[in-house]
CSV table of C-alpha atoms in Angstrom, one decimal:
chain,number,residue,atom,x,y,z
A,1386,UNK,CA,83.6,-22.2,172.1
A,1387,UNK,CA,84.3,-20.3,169.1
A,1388,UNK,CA,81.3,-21.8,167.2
A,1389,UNK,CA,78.7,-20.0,169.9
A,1390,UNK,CA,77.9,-16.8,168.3
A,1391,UNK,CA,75.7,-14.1,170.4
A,1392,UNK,CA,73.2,-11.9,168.5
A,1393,UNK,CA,72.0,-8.8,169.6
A,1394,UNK,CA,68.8,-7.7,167.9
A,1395,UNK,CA,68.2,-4.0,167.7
A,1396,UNK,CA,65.9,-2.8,170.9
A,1397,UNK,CA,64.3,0.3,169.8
A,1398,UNK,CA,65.6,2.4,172.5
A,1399,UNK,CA,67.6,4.7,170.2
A,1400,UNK,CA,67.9,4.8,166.0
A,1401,UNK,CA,71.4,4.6,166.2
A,1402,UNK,CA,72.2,1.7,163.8
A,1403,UNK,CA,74.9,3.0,161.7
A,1404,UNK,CA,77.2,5.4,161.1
A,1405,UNK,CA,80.0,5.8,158.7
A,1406,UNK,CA,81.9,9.4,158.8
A,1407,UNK,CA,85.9,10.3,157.5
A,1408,UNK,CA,86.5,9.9,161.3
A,1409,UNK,CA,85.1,6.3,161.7
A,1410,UNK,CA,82.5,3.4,161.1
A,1411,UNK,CA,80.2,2.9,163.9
A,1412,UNK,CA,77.9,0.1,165.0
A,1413,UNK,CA,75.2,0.7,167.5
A,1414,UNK,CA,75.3,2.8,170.2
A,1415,UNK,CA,74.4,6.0,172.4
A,1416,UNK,CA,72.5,6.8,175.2
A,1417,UNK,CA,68.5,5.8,175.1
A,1418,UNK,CA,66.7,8.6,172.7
A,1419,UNK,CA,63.7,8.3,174.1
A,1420,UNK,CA,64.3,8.6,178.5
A,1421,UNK,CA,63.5,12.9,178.6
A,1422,UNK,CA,67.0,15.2,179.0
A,1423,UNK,CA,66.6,15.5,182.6
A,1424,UNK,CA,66.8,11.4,182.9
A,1425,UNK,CA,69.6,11.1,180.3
A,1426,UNK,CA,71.8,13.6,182.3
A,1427,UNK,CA,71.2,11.7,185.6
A,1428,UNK,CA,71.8,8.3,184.3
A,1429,UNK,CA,74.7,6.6,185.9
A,1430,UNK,CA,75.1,4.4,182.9
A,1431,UNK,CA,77.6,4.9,180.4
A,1432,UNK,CA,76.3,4.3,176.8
A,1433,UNK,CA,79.1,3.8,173.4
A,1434,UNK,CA,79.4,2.6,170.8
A,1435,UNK,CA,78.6,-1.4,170.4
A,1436,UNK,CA,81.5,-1.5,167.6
A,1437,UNK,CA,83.6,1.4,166.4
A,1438,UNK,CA,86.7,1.6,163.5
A,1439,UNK,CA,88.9,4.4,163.4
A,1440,UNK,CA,89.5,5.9,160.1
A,1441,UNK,CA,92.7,3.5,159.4
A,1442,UNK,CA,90.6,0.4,160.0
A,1443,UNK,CA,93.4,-0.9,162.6
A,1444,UNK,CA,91.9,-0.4,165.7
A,1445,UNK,CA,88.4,0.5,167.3
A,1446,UNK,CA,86.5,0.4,170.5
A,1447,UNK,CA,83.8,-1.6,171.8
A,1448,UNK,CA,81.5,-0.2,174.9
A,1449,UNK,CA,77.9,-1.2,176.4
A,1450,UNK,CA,75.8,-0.1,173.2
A,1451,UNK,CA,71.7,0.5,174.4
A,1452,UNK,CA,71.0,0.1,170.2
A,1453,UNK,CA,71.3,-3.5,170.8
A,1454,UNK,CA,71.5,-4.1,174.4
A,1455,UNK,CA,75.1,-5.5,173.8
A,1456,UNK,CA,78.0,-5.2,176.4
A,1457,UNK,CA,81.5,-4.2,175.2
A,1458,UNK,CA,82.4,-6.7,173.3
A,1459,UNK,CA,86.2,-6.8,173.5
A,1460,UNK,CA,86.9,-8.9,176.6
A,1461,UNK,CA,90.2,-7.2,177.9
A,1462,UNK,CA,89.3,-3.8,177.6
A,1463,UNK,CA,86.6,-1.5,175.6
A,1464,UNK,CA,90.0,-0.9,173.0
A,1465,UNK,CA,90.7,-3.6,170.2
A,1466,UNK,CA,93.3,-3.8,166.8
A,1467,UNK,CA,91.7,-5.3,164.4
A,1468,UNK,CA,93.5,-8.5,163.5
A,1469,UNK,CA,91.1,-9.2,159.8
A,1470,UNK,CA,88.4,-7.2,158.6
A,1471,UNK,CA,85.9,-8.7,156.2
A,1472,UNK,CA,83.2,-5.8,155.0
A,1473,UNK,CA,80.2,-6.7,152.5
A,1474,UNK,CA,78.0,-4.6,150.9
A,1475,UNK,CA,74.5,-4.8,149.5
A,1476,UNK,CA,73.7,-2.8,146.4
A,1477,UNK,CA,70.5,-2.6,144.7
A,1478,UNK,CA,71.0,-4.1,141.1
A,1479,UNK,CA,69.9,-6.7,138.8
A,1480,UNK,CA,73.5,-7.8,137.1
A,1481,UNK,CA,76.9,-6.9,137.0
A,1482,UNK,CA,77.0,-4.6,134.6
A,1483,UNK,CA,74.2,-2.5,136.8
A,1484,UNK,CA,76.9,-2.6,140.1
A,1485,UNK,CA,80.3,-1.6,137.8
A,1486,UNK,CA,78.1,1.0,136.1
A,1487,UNK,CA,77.2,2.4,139.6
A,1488,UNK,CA,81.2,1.8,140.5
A,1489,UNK,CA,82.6,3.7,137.8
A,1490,UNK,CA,80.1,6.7,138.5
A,1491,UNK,CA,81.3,6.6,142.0
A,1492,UNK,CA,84.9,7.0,140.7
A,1493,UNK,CA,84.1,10.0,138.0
A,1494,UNK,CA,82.5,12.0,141.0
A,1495,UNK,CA,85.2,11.1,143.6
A,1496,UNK,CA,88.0,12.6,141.0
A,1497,UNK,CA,86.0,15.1,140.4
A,1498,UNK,CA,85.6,16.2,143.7
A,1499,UNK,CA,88.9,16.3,144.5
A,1500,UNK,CA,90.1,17.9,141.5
A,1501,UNK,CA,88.1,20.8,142.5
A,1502,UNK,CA,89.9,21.0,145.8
């Protein structure tokens, strides 16, 4: 059913967590960091990405992921669209005020940036 929900808790094999790039947003994934060169080359297994969002957030990929031991998640094929995206985000203050402070100075440096472009 719906309600069962699978967690896969990081193994330790790799410290691939996260990564978020203009290309993408990626969860997981890799081949195992620690198995020498020479093993990593022979390995028959094909490591991805456990979750991964293109740029326009519509579609992503799900493979075998040795960050969390996960298989692809998608059950038709390692290709998904992404039909609702809900995205949180931590941030280290107290109040409000703190976070929209943090907000707007993310904002002045962002139109600054790209008016120097």
């Amino acid at each position: 059913p719906e309600t069962d929900v699978e967690v896969y808790m990081w193994k330790g094999k790799n410290r691939n967590i996260q990564l978020a790039s203009t290309k993408r947003l990626v969860i997981g994934g890799g081949d195992q960091e620690r198995r020498p060169s020479t093993e990593r080359k022979r390995a028959k297994e094909r490591w991805g990405f456990g979750i991964a969002l293109e740029a326009d957030l519509f579609s992503g990929t799900s493979e075998k992921c040795s960050t969390y031991g996960s298989p692809g998640l998608s059950q038709l094929s390692n290709v998904f669209e992404v039909a609702n995206l809900e995205i949180w985000t931590l941030t280290p203050m107290v109040n409000i005020e703190q976070a929209e402070q943090l907000e707007e100075g993310r904002q002045l440096i962002e139109r600054m940036s790209s008016d120097i472009k």
